[in-house]
Structure formats: C-alpha cells, structure tokens
mmCIF file of C-alpha atoms in Angstrom:
data_model
loop_
_atom_site.group_PDB
_atom_site.id
_atom_site.type_symbol
_atom_site.label_atom_id
_atom_site.label_comp_id
_atom_site.label_asym_id
_atom_site.label_seq_id
_atom_site.Cartn_x
_atom_site.Cartn_y
_atom_site.Cartn_z
ATOM 1 C CA MET A 303 35.840 -33.233 -11.827
ATOM 2 C CA VAL A 304 32.051 -33.274 -11.755
ATOM 3 C CA GLU A 305 29.986 -31.845 -14.594
ATOM 4 C CA LEU A 306 26.639 -30.180 -13.924
ATOM 5 C CA LYS A 307 24.255 -29.677 -16.828
ATOM 6 C CA LEU A 308 21.902 -26.732 -17.098
ATOM 7 C CA SER A 309 19.249 -25.589 -19.534
ATOM 8 C CA THR A 310 18.784 -21.841 -19.465
ATOM 9 C CA ARG A 311 15.504 -20.347 -20.590
ATOM 10 C CA LYS A 312 16.158 -16.647 -21.168
ATOM 11 C CA ARG A 313 18.837 -14.606 -22.918
ATOM 12 C CA THR A 314 20.018 -13.342 -19.529
ATOM 13 C CA GLU A 315 19.360 -15.023 -16.198
ATOM 14 C CA PHE A 316 21.106 -16.056 -12.994
ATOM 15 C CA ILE A 317 20.497 -19.643 -11.847
ATOM 16 C CA ASP A 318 21.210 -20.639 -8.251
ATOM 17 C CA ILE A 319 23.400 -23.778 -8.356
ATOM 18 C CA THR A 320 24.392 -23.874 -4.668
ATOM 19 C CA ARG A 321 22.543 -27.135 -3.969
ATOM 20 C CA GLN A 322 24.131 -29.005 -6.891
ATOM 21 C CA VAL A 323 27.623 -27.788 -5.963
ATOM 22 C CA GLN A 324 27.112 -28.892 -2.337
ATOM 23 C CA GLN A 325 25.982 -32.286 -3.625
ATOM 24 C CA ALA A 326 29.241 -32.652 -5.587
ATOM 25 C CA VAL A 327 31.187 -31.785 -2.424
ATOM 26 C CA THR A 328 29.211 -34.313 -0.373
ATOM 27 C CA GLU A 329 29.745 -37.068 -2.946
ATOM 28 C CA SER A 330 33.503 -36.377 -3.016
ATOM 29 C CA GLY A 331 33.755 -37.160 0.687
ATOM 30 C CA VAL A 332 36.242 -34.294 1.127
ATOM 31 C CA GLN A 333 35.927 -32.726 4.573
ATOM 32 C CA SER A 334 38.345 -29.793 4.237
ATOM 33 C CA GLY A 335 39.659 -28.066 1.137
ATOM 34 C CA ILE A 336 38.490 -25.787 -1.618
ATOM 35 C CA CYS A 337 35.796 -26.157 -4.232
ATOM 36 C CA VAL A 338 36.367 -24.604 -7.658
ATOM 37 C CA VAL A 339 33.278 -23.820 -9.736
ATOM 38 C CA TYR A 340 34.269 -23.270 -13.367
ATOM 39 C CA VAL A 341 32.161 -22.223 -16.365
ATOM 40 C CA PRO A 342 33.599 -23.469 -19.702
ATOM 41 C CA HIS A 343 31.710 -20.887 -21.789
ATOM 42 C CA THR A 344 32.653 -17.419 -23.005
ATOM 43 C CA THR A 345 29.188 -15.844 -22.871
ATOM 44 C CA ALA A 346 28.300 -17.083 -19.394
ATOM 45 C CA ALA A 347 29.911 -16.667 -15.982
ATOM 46 C CA CYS A 348 29.754 -17.523 -12.312
ATOM 47 C CA THR A 349 29.207 -15.219 -9.337
ATOM 48 C CA ILE A 350 28.474 -15.405 -5.617
ATOM 49 C CA ASN A 351 25.920 -12.987 -4.204
ATOM 50 C CA GLU A 352 22.669 -12.792 -2.246
ATOM 51 C CA HIS A 353 20.181 -15.519 -3.137
ATOM 52 C CA ALA A 354 17.474 -14.701 -0.589
ATOM 53 C CA ASP A 355 15.971 -11.769 -2.510
ATOM 54 C CA PRO A 356 15.841 -12.433 -6.290
ATOM 55 C CA ASP A 357 15.782 -8.665 -6.840
ATOM 56 C CA VAL A 358 19.518 -8.569 -6.090
ATOM 57 C CA ALA A 359 20.277 -10.726 -9.141
ATOM 58 C CA ARG A 360 17.827 -8.640 -11.182
ATOM 59 C CA ASP A 361 19.644 -5.444 -10.160
ATOM 60 C CA ILE A 362 23.027 -6.908 -11.103
ATOM 61 C CA ILE A 363 21.634 -8.074 -14.460
ATOM 62 C CA GLY A 364 20.087 -4.626 -14.995
ATOM 63 C CA LYS A 365 23.322 -2.826 -14.258
ATOM 64 C CA LEU A 366 25.326 -5.113 -16.566
ATOM 65 C CA ALA A 367 22.786 -4.413 -19.355
ATOM 66 C CA GLU A 368 23.307 -0.709 -18.771
ATOM 67 C CA LEU A 369 27.120 -1.018 -18.807
ATOM 68 C CA ALA A 370 27.148 -3.268 -21.896
ATOM 69 C CA PRO A 371 23.919 -2.904 -23.924
ATOM 70 C CA GLU A 372 23.046 -5.727 -26.316
ATOM 71 C CA GLU A 373 23.054 -3.392 -29.294
ATOM 72 C CA ALA A 374 26.023 -1.085 -29.682
ATOM 73 C CA ASN A 375 28.940 -0.417 -31.952
ATOM 74 C CA TYR A 376 30.790 -3.719 -31.335
ATOM 75 C CA ARG A 377 33.300 -5.348 -33.697
ATOM 76 C CA HIS A 378 32.402 -9.003 -32.930
ATOM 77 C CA ILE A 379 29.706 -9.761 -35.487
ATOM 78 C CA GLU A 380 27.817 -12.588 -33.775
ATOM 79 C CA GLY A 381 25.504 -10.221 -31.910
ATOM 80 C CA ASN A 382 26.646 -11.319 -28.465
ATOM 81 C CA ALA A 383 29.616 -9.040 -27.782
ATOM 82 C CA ASP A 384 27.758 -7.722 -24.734
ATOM 83 C CA ALA A 385 27.636 -11.275 -23.340
ATOM 84 C CA HIS A 386 31.419 -11.688 -23.687
ATOM 85 C CA ILE A 387 31.941 -8.346 -21.903
ATOM 86 C CA LYS A 388 29.567 -9.284 -19.070
ATOM 87 C CA ALA A 389 31.376 -12.623 -18.689
ATOM 88 C CA ALA A 390 34.698 -10.738 -18.407
ATOM 89 C CA LEU A 391 33.259 -8.459 -15.700
ATOM 90 C CA CYS A 392 31.735 -11.306 -13.645
ATOM 91 C CA GLY A 393 34.472 -13.902 -14.123
ATOM 92 C CA THR A 394 34.651 -17.509 -15.262
ATOM 93 C CA SER A 395 35.095 -19.197 -11.888
ATOM 94 C CA GLU A 396 34.485 -18.973 -8.153
ATOM 95 C CA MET A 397 36.117 -20.675 -5.191
ATOM 96 C CA VAL A 398 34.455 -21.690 -1.950
ATOM 97 C CA ILE A 399 36.170 -23.082 1.149
ATOM 98 C CA ILE A 400 35.061 -26.542 2.390
ATOM 99 C CA GLU A 401 35.040 -27.448 6.104
ATOM 100 C CA ASP A 402 33.279 -30.425 7.708
ATOM 101 C CA GLY A 403 32.216 -31.502 4.232
ATOM 102 C CA LYS A 404 30.216 -28.291 3.743
ATOM 103 C CA LEU A 405 30.627 -25.269 1.477
ATOM 104 C CA GLN A 406 31.496 -22.345 3.724
ATOM 105 C CA LEU A 407 29.176 -19.652 2.407
ATOM 106 C CA GLY A 408 28.053 -16.514 4.216
ATOM 107 C CA THR A 409 24.476 -16.398 5.529
ATOM 108 C CA TRP A 410 23.079 -14.687 2.434
ATOM 109 C CA GLN A 411 25.445 -16.105 -0.172
ATOM 110 C CA GLY A 412 24.526 -18.427 -3.019
ATOM 111 C CA ILE A 413 26.461 -19.553 -6.087
ATOM 112 C CA PHE A 414 24.951 -18.408 -9.380
ATOM 113 C CA PHE A 415 25.451 -19.541 -12.952
ATOM 114 C CA CYS A 416 25.156 -16.360 -15.035
ATOM 115 C CA GLU A 417 23.639 -16.808 -18.495
ATOM 116 C CA PHE A 418 24.280 -13.870 -20.819
ATOM 117 C CA ASP A 419 23.482 -15.378 -24.231
ATOM 118 C CA GLY A 420 20.765 -17.951 -23.707
ATOM 119 C CA PRO A 421 18.657 -19.872 -23.926
ATOM 120 C CA ARG A 422 21.207 -22.674 -24.269
ATOM 121 C CA SER A 423 22.382 -25.986 -22.857
ATOM 122 C CA ARG A 424 25.247 -25.170 -20.507
ATOM 123 C CA ARG A 425 27.777 -26.962 -18.336
ATOM 124 C CA VAL A 426 29.464 -26.158 -15.027
ATOM 125 C CA TRP A 427 32.577 -28.011 -13.850
ATOM 126 C CA VAL A 428 33.186 -28.550 -10.144
ATOM 127 C CA LYS A 429 36.648 -29.556 -8.917
ATOM 128 C CA ILE A 430 37.435 -30.283 -5.306
ATOM 129 C CA VAL A 431 40.964 -29.926 -3.959
ATOM 130 C CA PRO A 432 41.496 -31.390 -0.486
ATOM 131 C CA GLY A 433 43.497 -29.388 2.039
ATOM 132 C CA ARG A 434 45.897 -30.898 4.534
ATOM 133 C CA GLY A 435 44.041 -33.731 6.205
ATOM 134 C CA GLY A 436 41.043 -33.106 3.894
ATOM 135 C CA MET B 476 55.912 -21.825 -9.285
ATOM 136 C CA VAL B 477 56.772 -21.140 -12.903
ATOM 137 C CA GLU B 478 57.402 -17.612 -14.151
ATOM 138 C CA LEU B 479 56.448 -16.603 -17.683
ATOM 139 C CA LYS B 480 57.970 -13.446 -19.138
ATOM 140 C CA LEU B 481 56.142 -11.199 -21.565
ATOM 141 C CA SER B 482 56.962 -8.043 -23.483
ATOM 142 C CA THR B 483 53.887 -6.033 -24.286
ATOM 143 C CA ARG B 484 53.906 -3.644 -27.225
ATOM 144 C CA LYS B 485 50.918 -1.356 -26.765
ATOM 145 C CA ARG B 486 49.415 0.606 -23.894
ATOM 146 C CA THR B 487 46.449 -1.764 -23.868
ATOM 147 C CA GLU B 488 46.413 -5.252 -25.328
ATOM 148 C CA PHE B 489 45.342 -8.817 -24.514
ATOM 149 C CA ILE B 490 47.957 -11.519 -25.113
ATOM 150 C CA ASP B 491 46.899 -15.158 -25.399
ATOM 151 C CA ILE B 492 49.102 -17.171 -22.996
ATOM 152 C CA THR B 493 47.176 -20.471 -23.122
ATOM 153 C CA ARG B 494 50.014 -22.382 -24.798
ATOM 154 C CA GLN B 495 52.633 -21.282 -22.249
ATOM 155 C CA VAL B 496 50.352 -22.113 -19.315
ATOM 156 C CA GLN B 497 49.661 -25.589 -20.765
ATOM 157 C CA GLN B 498 53.424 -26.071 -21.152
ATOM 158 C CA ALA B 499 53.918 -25.316 -17.436
ATOM 159 C CA VAL B 500 51.212 -27.869 -16.596
ATOM 160 C CA THR B 501 52.811 -30.492 -18.847
ATOM 161 C CA GLU B 502 56.259 -29.933 -17.325
ATOM 162 C CA SER B 503 54.845 -30.276 -13.803
ATOM 163 C CA GLY B 504 53.663 -33.799 -14.566
ATOM 164 C CA VAL B 505 50.455 -33.158 -12.608
ATOM 165 C CA GLN B 506 47.538 -35.112 -14.065
ATOM 166 C CA SER B 507 44.670 -33.793 -11.931
ATOM 167 C CA GLY B 508 44.388 -30.591 -9.928
ATOM 168 C CA ILE B 509 44.068 -26.867 -10.431
ATOM 169 C CA CYS B 510 46.264 -24.367 -12.194
ATOM 170 C CA VAL B 511 46.461 -20.840 -10.795
ATOM 171 C CA VAL B 512 47.515 -18.067 -13.193
ATOM 172 C CA TYR B 513 48.578 -14.985 -11.227
ATOM 173 C CA VAL B 514 49.623 -11.537 -12.450
ATOM 174 C CA PRO B 515 51.943 -9.732 -9.986
ATOM 175 C CA HIS B 516 51.211 -6.271 -11.404
ATOM 176 C CA THR B 517 48.635 -3.628 -10.461
ATOM 177 C CA THR B 518 48.049 -2.198 -13.943
ATOM 178 C CA ALA B 519 47.632 -5.538 -15.702
ATOM 179 C CA ALA B 520 45.258 -8.459 -15.216
ATOM 180 C CA CYS B 521 44.252 -11.912 -16.369
ATOM 181 C CA THR B 522 41.013 -13.048 -17.970
ATOM 182 C CA ILE B 523 39.535 -16.062 -19.754
ATOM 183 C CA ASN B 524 37.402 -15.435 -22.818
ATOM 184 C CA GLU B 525 37.040 -16.280 -26.498
ATOM 185 C CA HIS B 526 40.348 -16.476 -28.348
ATOM 186 C CA ALA B 527 39.048 -17.598 -31.765
ATOM 187 C CA ASP B 528 37.858 -14.158 -32.892
ATOM 188 C CA PRO B 529 40.267 -11.358 -31.844
ATOM 189 C CA ASP B 530 37.362 -8.908 -32.080
ATOM 190 C CA VAL B 531 36.059 -10.247 -28.754
ATOM 191 C CA ALA B 532 39.182 -9.013 -26.938
ATOM 192 C CA ARG B 533 38.949 -5.728 -28.854
ATOM 193 C CA ASP B 534 35.342 -5.264 -27.722
ATOM 194 C CA ILE B 535 36.262 -5.955 -24.085
ATOM 195 C CA ILE B 536 39.178 -3.506 -24.321
ATOM 196 C CA GLY B 537 36.879 -0.934 -25.959
ATOM 197 C CA LYS B 538 34.246 -1.255 -23.258
ATOM 198 C CA LEU B 539 36.833 -0.963 -20.460
ATOM 199 C CA ALA B 540 38.174 2.213 -22.121
ATOM 200 C CA GLU B 541 34.635 3.579 -22.142
ATOM 201 C CA LEU B 542 34.044 2.670 -18.471
ATOM 202 C CA ALA B 543 37.433 4.031 -17.332
ATOM 203 C CA PRO B 544 38.838 6.550 -19.839
ATOM 204 C CA GLU B 545 42.578 7.215 -19.708
ATOM 205 C CA GLU B 546 42.036 10.901 -19.029
ATOM 206 C CA ALA B 547 39.585 11.836 -16.299
ATOM 207 C CA ASN B 548 39.442 13.463 -12.926
ATOM 208 C CA TYR B 549 41.515 10.833 -11.042
ATOM 209 C CA ARG B 550 43.454 11.417 -7.817
ATOM 210 C CA HIS B 551 46.371 9.048 -8.545
ATOM 211 C CA ILE B 552 48.880 11.306 -10.292
ATOM 212 C CA GLU B 553 50.875 8.796 -12.327
ATOM 213 C CA GLY B 554 48.526 8.969 -15.309
ATOM 214 C CA ASN B 555 47.518 5.318 -15.132
ATOM 215 C CA ALA B 556 44.574 5.353 -12.709
ATOM 216 C CA ASP B 557 42.412 3.907 -15.512
ATOM 217 C CA ALA B 558 44.758 0.912 -15.711
ATOM 218 C CA HIS B 559 44.415 0.207 -11.961
ATOM 219 C CA ILE B 560 40.608 0.383 -12.304
ATOM 220 C CA LYS B 561 40.583 -1.966 -15.311
ATOM 221 C CA ALA B 562 42.808 -4.400 -13.382
ATOM 222 C CA ALA B 563 40.312 -4.318 -10.492
ATOM 223 C CA LEU B 564 37.409 -5.064 -12.859
ATOM 224 C CA CYS B 565 39.176 -7.951 -14.654
ATOM 225 C CA GLY B 566 40.979 -9.470 -11.670
ATOM 226 C CA THR B 567 44.525 -10.478 -10.840
ATOM 227 C CA SER B 568 44.225 -14.242 -11.257
ATOM 228 C CA GLU B 569 42.383 -17.070 -12.947
ATOM 229 C CA MET B 570 42.007 -20.753 -12.109
ATOM 230 C CA VAL B 571 41.695 -23.623 -14.557
ATOM 231 C CA ILE B 572 40.972 -27.265 -13.710
ATOM 232 C CA ILE B 573 43.564 -29.879 -14.815
ATOM 233 C CA GLU B 574 42.543 -33.429 -15.841
ATOM 234 C CA ASP B 575 44.696 -35.972 -17.711
ATOM 235 C CA GLY B 576 47.523 -33.438 -17.614
ATOM 236 C CA LYS B 577 45.512 -30.924 -19.645
ATOM 237 C CA LEU B 578 43.956 -27.547 -18.889
ATOM 238 C CA GLN B 579 40.187 -28.047 -18.983
ATOM 239 C CA LEU B 580 39.091 -25.063 -21.049
ATOM 240 C CA GLY B 581 35.831 -24.680 -22.953
ATOM 241 C CA THR B 582 35.927 -24.968 -26.743
ATOM 242 C CA TRP B 583 36.291 -21.226 -27.319
ATOM 243 C CA GLN B 584 38.204 -20.300 -24.158
ATOM 244 C CA GLY B 585 41.750 -18.994 -23.998
ATOM 245 C CA ILE B 586 43.727 -17.449 -21.142
ATOM 246 C CA PHE B 587 44.692 -13.821 -21.716
ATOM 247 C CA PHE B 588 47.254 -11.565 -20.083
ATOM 248 C CA CYS B 589 45.638 -8.114 -20.042
ATOM 249 C CA GLU B 590 48.040 -5.180 -20.420
ATOM 250 C CA PHE B 591 46.524 -1.847 -19.405
ATOM 251 C CA ASP B 592 49.641 0.335 -19.017
ATOM 252 C CA GLY B 593 52.218 -0.888 -21.512
ATOM 253 C CA PRO B 594 54.404 -1.302 -23.296
ATOM 254 C CA ARG B 595 56.337 -3.012 -20.502
ATOM 255 C CA SER B 596 58.186 -6.162 -19.486
ATOM 256 C CA ARG B 597 55.704 -8.245 -17.528
ATOM 257 C CA ARG B 598 55.575 -11.506 -15.591
ATOM 258 C CA VAL B 599 52.917 -14.142 -15.040
ATOM 259 C CA TRP B 600 53.196 -16.738 -12.261
ATOM 260 C CA VAL B 601 51.745 -20.210 -12.717
ATOM 261 C CA LYS B 602 51.193 -22.459 -9.697
ATOM 262 C CA ILE B 603 49.883 -25.985 -9.950
ATOM 263 C CA VAL B 604 48.127 -27.635 -7.010
ATOM 264 C CA PRO B 605 47.549 -31.376 -7.398
ATOM 265 C CA GLY B 606 44.199 -32.812 -6.406
ATOM 266 C CA ARG B 607 43.737 -36.157 -4.716
ATOM 267 C CA GLY B 608 45.757 -38.638 -6.710
ATOM 268 C CA GLY B 609 47.028 -35.806 -8.936
ATOM 269 C CA MET C 542 40.385 -22.042 8.018
ATOM 270 C CA VAL C 543 41.337 -18.866 9.840
ATOM 271 C CA GLU C 544 38.810 -16.105 10.491
ATOM 272 C CA LEU C 545 39.886 -12.463 10.538
ATOM 273 C CA LYS C 546 37.570 -9.922 12.120
ATOM 274 C CA LEU C 547 37.267 -6.360 10.892
ATOM 275 C CA SER C 548 35.320 -3.289 11.941
ATOM 276 C CA THR C 549 34.725 -0.924 9.066
ATOM 277 C CA ARG C 550 34.119 2.741 9.733
ATOM 278 C CA LYS C 551 32.655 4.186 6.551
ATOM 279 C CA ARG C 552 29.954 3.153 4.072
ATOM 280 C CA THR C 553 32.641 2.507 1.469
ATOM 281 C CA GLU C 554 36.299 1.872 2.193
ATOM 282 C CA PHE C 555 39.155 -0.444 1.259
ATOM 283 C CA ILE C 556 41.131 -1.916 4.178
ATOM 284 C CA ASP C 557 44.587 -3.383 3.597
ATOM 285 C CA ILE C 558 44.624 -6.869 5.168
ATOM 286 C CA THR C 559 47.921 -8.101 3.668
ATOM 287 C CA ARG C 560 49.683 -8.309 7.040
ATOM 288 C CA GLN C 561 46.914 -10.362 8.676
ATOM 289 C CA VAL C 562 46.738 -12.772 5.728
ATOM 290 C CA GLN C 563 50.528 -13.257 5.821
ATOM 291 C CA GLN C 564 50.253 -13.969 9.546
ATOM 292 C CA ALA C 565 47.720 -16.734 8.854
ATOM 293 C CA VAL C 566 50.095 -18.219 6.272
ATOM 294 C CA THR C 567 53.027 -18.062 8.700
ATOM 295 C CA GLU C 568 51.018 -19.723 11.480
ATOM 296 C CA SER C 569 49.940 -22.540 9.132
ATOM 297 C CA GLY C 570 53.564 -23.510 8.560
ATOM 298 C CA VAL C 571 52.819 -24.133 4.864
ATOM 299 C CA GLN C 572 55.857 -23.357 2.701
ATOM 300 C CA SER C 573 54.368 -23.833 -0.771
ATOM 301 C CA GLY C 574 50.759 -23.739 -1.934
ATOM 302 C CA ILE C 575 47.944 -21.315 -2.433
ATOM 303 C CA CYS C 576 46.156 -18.988 -0.069
ATOM 304 C CA VAL C 577 42.457 -18.336 -0.604
ATOM 305 C CA VAL C 578 41.025 -15.119 0.843
ATOM 306 C CA TYR C 579 37.229 -15.328 0.991
ATOM 307 C CA VAL C 580 34.658 -12.721 2.031
ATOM 308 C CA PRO C 581 31.405 -14.288 3.341
ATOM 309 C CA HIS C 582 29.330 -11.146 2.739
ATOM 310 C CA THR C 583 27.241 -10.001 -0.225
ATOM 311 C CA THR C 584 27.846 -6.264 0.108
ATOM 312 C CA ALA C 585 31.609 -6.480 0.533
ATOM 313 C CA ALA C 586 34.404 -7.936 -1.594
ATOM 314 C CA CYS C 587 38.109 -8.585 -1.890
ATOM 315 C CA THR C 588 40.592 -7.194 -4.398
ATOM 316 C CA ILE C 589 44.344 -7.012 -4.997
ATOM 317 C CA ASN C 590 45.779 -3.711 -6.182
ATOM 318 C CA GLU C 591 48.353 -1.046 -5.359
ATOM 319 C CA HIS C 592 48.637 -0.292 -1.644
ATOM 320 C CA ALA C 593 51.514 2.186 -1.782
ATOM 321 C CA ASP C 594 49.435 5.181 -2.901
ATOM 322 C CA PRO C 595 46.010 5.296 -1.180
ATOM 323 C CA ASP C 596 44.737 7.382 -4.096
ATOM 324 C CA VAL C 597 44.560 4.210 -6.200
ATOM 325 C CA ALA C 598 41.930 2.703 -3.875
ATOM 326 C CA ARG C 599 40.122 6.069 -3.833
ATOM 327 C CA ASP C 600 40.018 6.116 -7.642
ATOM 328 C CA ILE C 601 38.636 2.566 -7.775
ATOM 329 C CA ILE C 602 36.009 3.450 -5.157
ATOM 330 C CA GLY C 603 35.157 6.622 -7.096
ATOM 331 C CA LYS C 604 34.735 4.759 -10.362
ATOM 332 C CA LEU C 605 32.543 2.082 -8.752
ATOM 333 C CA ALA C 606 30.337 4.845 -7.285
ATOM 334 C CA GLU C 607 30.013 6.311 -10.770
ATOM 335 C CA LEU C 608 29.162 2.920 -12.322
ATOM 336 C CA ALA C 609 26.677 2.000 -9.562
ATOM 337 C CA PRO C 610 25.422 5.096 -7.714
ATOM 338 C CA GLU C 611 23.925 4.572 -4.259
ATOM 339 C CA GLU C 612 20.603 6.064 -5.306
ATOM 340 C CA ALA C 613 19.076 4.811 -8.536
ATOM 341 C CA ASN C 614 16.101 2.904 -9.838
ATOM 342 C CA TYR C 615 16.941 -0.449 -8.175
ATOM 343 C CA ARG C 616 14.453 -3.214 -7.331
ATOM 344 C CA HIS C 617 16.133 -4.454 -4.121
ATOM 345 C CA ILE C 618 14.485 -2.334 -1.434
ATOM 346 C CA GLU C 619 17.113 -2.396 1.300
ATOM 347 C CA GLY C 620 18.949 0.650 -0.082
ATOM 348 C CA ASN C 621 22.188 -1.213 -0.739
ATOM 349 C CA ALA C 622 21.679 -2.588 -4.265
ATOM 350 C CA ASP C 623 24.747 -0.589 -5.355
ATOM 351 C CA ALA C 624 26.831 -2.494 -2.779
ATOM 352 C CA HIS C 625 25.716 -5.883 -4.154
ATOM 353 C CA ILE C 626 26.599 -4.736 -7.696
ATOM 354 C CA LYS C 627 30.040 -3.476 -6.615
ATOM 355 C CA ALA C 628 30.662 -6.791 -4.840
ATOM 356 C CA ALA C 629 29.773 -8.644 -8.073
ATOM 357 C CA LEU C 630 32.214 -6.471 -10.072
ATOM 358 C CA CYS C 631 35.109 -6.875 -7.591
ATOM 359 C CA GLY C 632 34.545 -10.500 -6.612
ATOM 360 C CA THR C 633 34.167 -12.449 -3.404
ATOM 361 C CA SER C 634 37.616 -14.023 -3.210
ATOM 362 C CA GLU C 635 41.264 -13.742 -4.195
ATOM 363 C CA MET C 636 44.048 -16.290 -4.467
ATOM 364 C CA VAL C 637 47.722 -15.716 -3.777
ATOM 365 C CA ILE C 638 50.561 -18.183 -4.373
ATOM 366 C CA ILE C 639 52.707 -19.175 -1.340
ATOM 367 C CA GLU C 640 56.432 -19.978 -1.693
ATOM 368 C CA ASP C 641 58.979 -20.206 1.132
ATOM 369 C CA GLY C 642 56.142 -19.556 3.572
ATOM 370 C CA LYS C 643 55.467 -16.131 2.022
ATOM 371 C CA LEU C 644 52.615 -14.669 0.003
ATOM 372 C CA GLN C 645 53.952 -14.085 -3.495
ATOM 373 C CA LEU C 646 52.680 -10.587 -4.204
ATOM 374 C CA GLY C 647 54.022 -8.144 -6.784
ATOM 375 C CA THR C 648 56.067 -5.178 -5.554
ATOM 376 C CA TRP C 649 53.094 -2.816 -5.379
ATOM 377 C CA GLN C 650 50.355 -5.318 -4.567
ATOM 378 C CA GLY C 651 48.352 -5.489 -1.370
ATOM 379 C CA ILE C 652 45.201 -7.450 -0.471
ATOM 380 C CA PHE C 653 42.194 -5.273 0.281
ATOM 381 C CA PHE C 654 38.918 -5.957 2.023
ATOM 382 C CA CYS C 655 36.342 -3.839 0.152
ATOM 383 C CA GLU C 656 33.497 -2.485 2.274
ATOM 384 C CA PHE C 657 30.529 -1.248 0.234
ATOM 385 C CA ASP C 658 27.780 -1.058 2.887
ATOM 386 C CA GLY C 659 29.443 -0.157 6.159
ATOM 387 C CA PRO C 660 30.129 0.630 8.807
ATOM 388 C CA ARG C 661 29.784 -2.966 9.998
ATOM 389 C CA SER C 662 31.525 -5.842 11.749
ATOM 390 C CA ARG C 663 32.920 -8.041 9.010
ATOM 391 C CA ARG C 664 34.764 -11.328 8.615
ATOM 392 C CA VAL C 665 37.353 -12.632 6.168
ATOM 393 C CA TRP C 666 38.131 -16.353 5.842
ATOM 394 C CA VAL C 667 41.626 -17.505 4.930
ATOM 395 C CA LYS C 668 42.196 -21.062 3.721
ATOM 396 C CA ILE C 669 45.614 -22.446 2.871
ATOM 397 C CA VAL C 670 45.993 -25.364 0.483
ATOM 398 C CA PRO C 671 49.473 -26.909 0.409
ATOM 399 C CA GLY C 672 51.007 -27.785 -2.947
ATOM 400 C CA ARG C 673 53.122 -30.859 -3.593
ATOM 401 C CA GLY C 674 55.701 -30.936 -0.832
ATOM 402 C CA GLY C 675 54.114 -27.851 0.761
#
C-alpha cells in the first residue's frame, strides 16, 4: 500500500491526483491488474470525472452544495454534517484497471481527491492487486 | 465468499458491520489484499462513514429521505421506489484495503449496511482477494 | 481486459449489460474472484439495481433529472454539466463477486450501463481478478 499526502487549501475543492496514482502503479511494476484508490477520511471522498475543463468539478461541487448546504438543521454538532453527506454521495474509493503498467482511464477522465471539510492535511491510500500474469 | 446475515428492525437504518467484516478477513488468513463488501439487494446498500457519532448516520439518512421521499410520484408500484433510488446513490459495494491481516480504515471510519426498505432479513457477501504475497 | 461496445439511443437511458458481463467472465475461465465493470466516459456511469421492473430504472433516471436538471446555471459550457453530475452520483465502476464461474448477483439485481448524454457509441471495460485458487 502506498500513501499519498495532500494539503488542501479550501473548505471544498477537488484535487487531481491522477499523476501520483500512476506513479504508484509504475513503481509497483504491476503490468495488469486493478488499482484501488482509497480515502481514509469521513469528510472527504474520491471520484473520477472530467479533468480537462475545471468547470466540471466546479459544477459538481456546486450541485453538492445545493443538495447538502453547509448550514441546515443537522444533528451532528461539529458543523460538518454536509461534508459527511457529500462523502457518502461521492464514495470513499475508486478502482481503475491497469494494463501494460498504465491506468486505463477514458480520454477525459482524471482521478480526483474531493475535500469537503478543509483546509486539512489528508492522505490517500493506493493498493495495487495484480491480475493473472500481472 | 463469506455470507453475513442481518435482521434489520426499521424501514431505514444503518447497521455497523465493521467487526463482522474484520472477522471474515481474520478467518481468511489473508495478510495483504482487498476486501470487497457486497450487498445482494436492490433496496439496501453499503457505505463507509463515521461510526463514532451516530448522528452522522442519522444526518445521511435524513438527507436521503429529503432527496427521495417515501411518497412521491414514482412509477414503480411496490411503494419502495425511494429505497431503490437511495441504494443507487449510496452504492451496492465497498472496498477496503487489507494489510497485516487488518482492514485499513481511517480513524473515524466504519462500514455500514444501509437498510432502506426494512425491516427484513438481509445478507452481506464478503470476498477477499489477496495481493501479491498476500 | 474485455471491451464491450454499446450504441445508446436516447439522451438518458439505462441499458442492462448483465448478460455481456457474464459472458466475459465465462470466457475468462475464472471460477472465483472479482469482476470489475468500468465505464471510461465522464457523462455515463454504471450501477447495479433491479432489472425485473423497468420502472425502477425510470424512477432513478427521473430522480436524477430532478436533482440535476439539464438546463440550469452551470459553468461548463458544453450543455452536459448535468450528465457529469449524474455520473459522479452513480459512479464510474461496479464490482461483482465471482464464484463457480458465475457473477454473484442478488435475485433482482442486474448491471446497468447508465447513459446521461446520448445517443452515442460507448464502451465498457470488464476486468477479472482471480481470487486465491480462482
């Protein structure tokens, strides 16, 4: 398992971690298998979406803020209930297929770390499972 | 594959199954790999989030009820269309990395079975895939 | 990795791909492991839900349209910001356990390709990772 370290700078932001995840795959030497990207936090998440136009991430962030506003009638008293809800909607992990030592992403796809209660120091865990002959 | 059995007691509730999933990992003897937690139902789901304060699960449940109310103008006539929608939003499975024979969860993370159309008898399937040398 | 090809016919539709995914599992010869279903697009997704009554998929599609309407005040200027948001909510991949060479799905579960910006030619990638002895 490889640990990536991140420092987020805003309460809510998406950070493209595709390059660092590919580096972990390259260093593993695995040619064929799957790569698990896991976020060990409960107010952050992981998603795969377009990373060419940053407005796509902004629209997703905007919609999540609309669905779960920061201030509302929540029971959790730490002031970040919205962040837990957004993490539940986006999910804690992503999987990407590996072939020829490379993450198999679609043309427009990138892997994002999703910060919902920053700024904070955060971690991402990357685990690579070889396939048959991988 | 290990099957866990659950009896839910409310229409909607989150049940912490972290201990049972860890037990399946321990019994497998696998030291390094990934653990897949899969829910074979279409009106229930699986999620990973904070399990220290039960209000976090209550807030997630409350928000899902707001996004997909039980009564609305649905086409599916069995009266549980909201539960299918909530299952789609939360997802049918989760993955957790295994190292040293232990689920690698963040400090505040627990694995929840999400009941959206109970009370019912439910099942959860746990599959462990060893990594290289696992 | 096996590639499935699909032609979607509407802007938004769910297509049941369970049979094609099972065929990829059968052809792999793997008896025990996990099957990863991955969608390499940013305006499409993958979900597992009831495939007996098509009204369930219609209700999920209807709710997603309500949560992220096609026309709204988005920043992304290509006119498909709603499709990116829906893809983020549904997720890019699914996992299914394999035992005895068969996808282990619940009685009512099917695997759906979710088109949110069709009609288009689309691809789905299927990767099979054998378990111990698989």
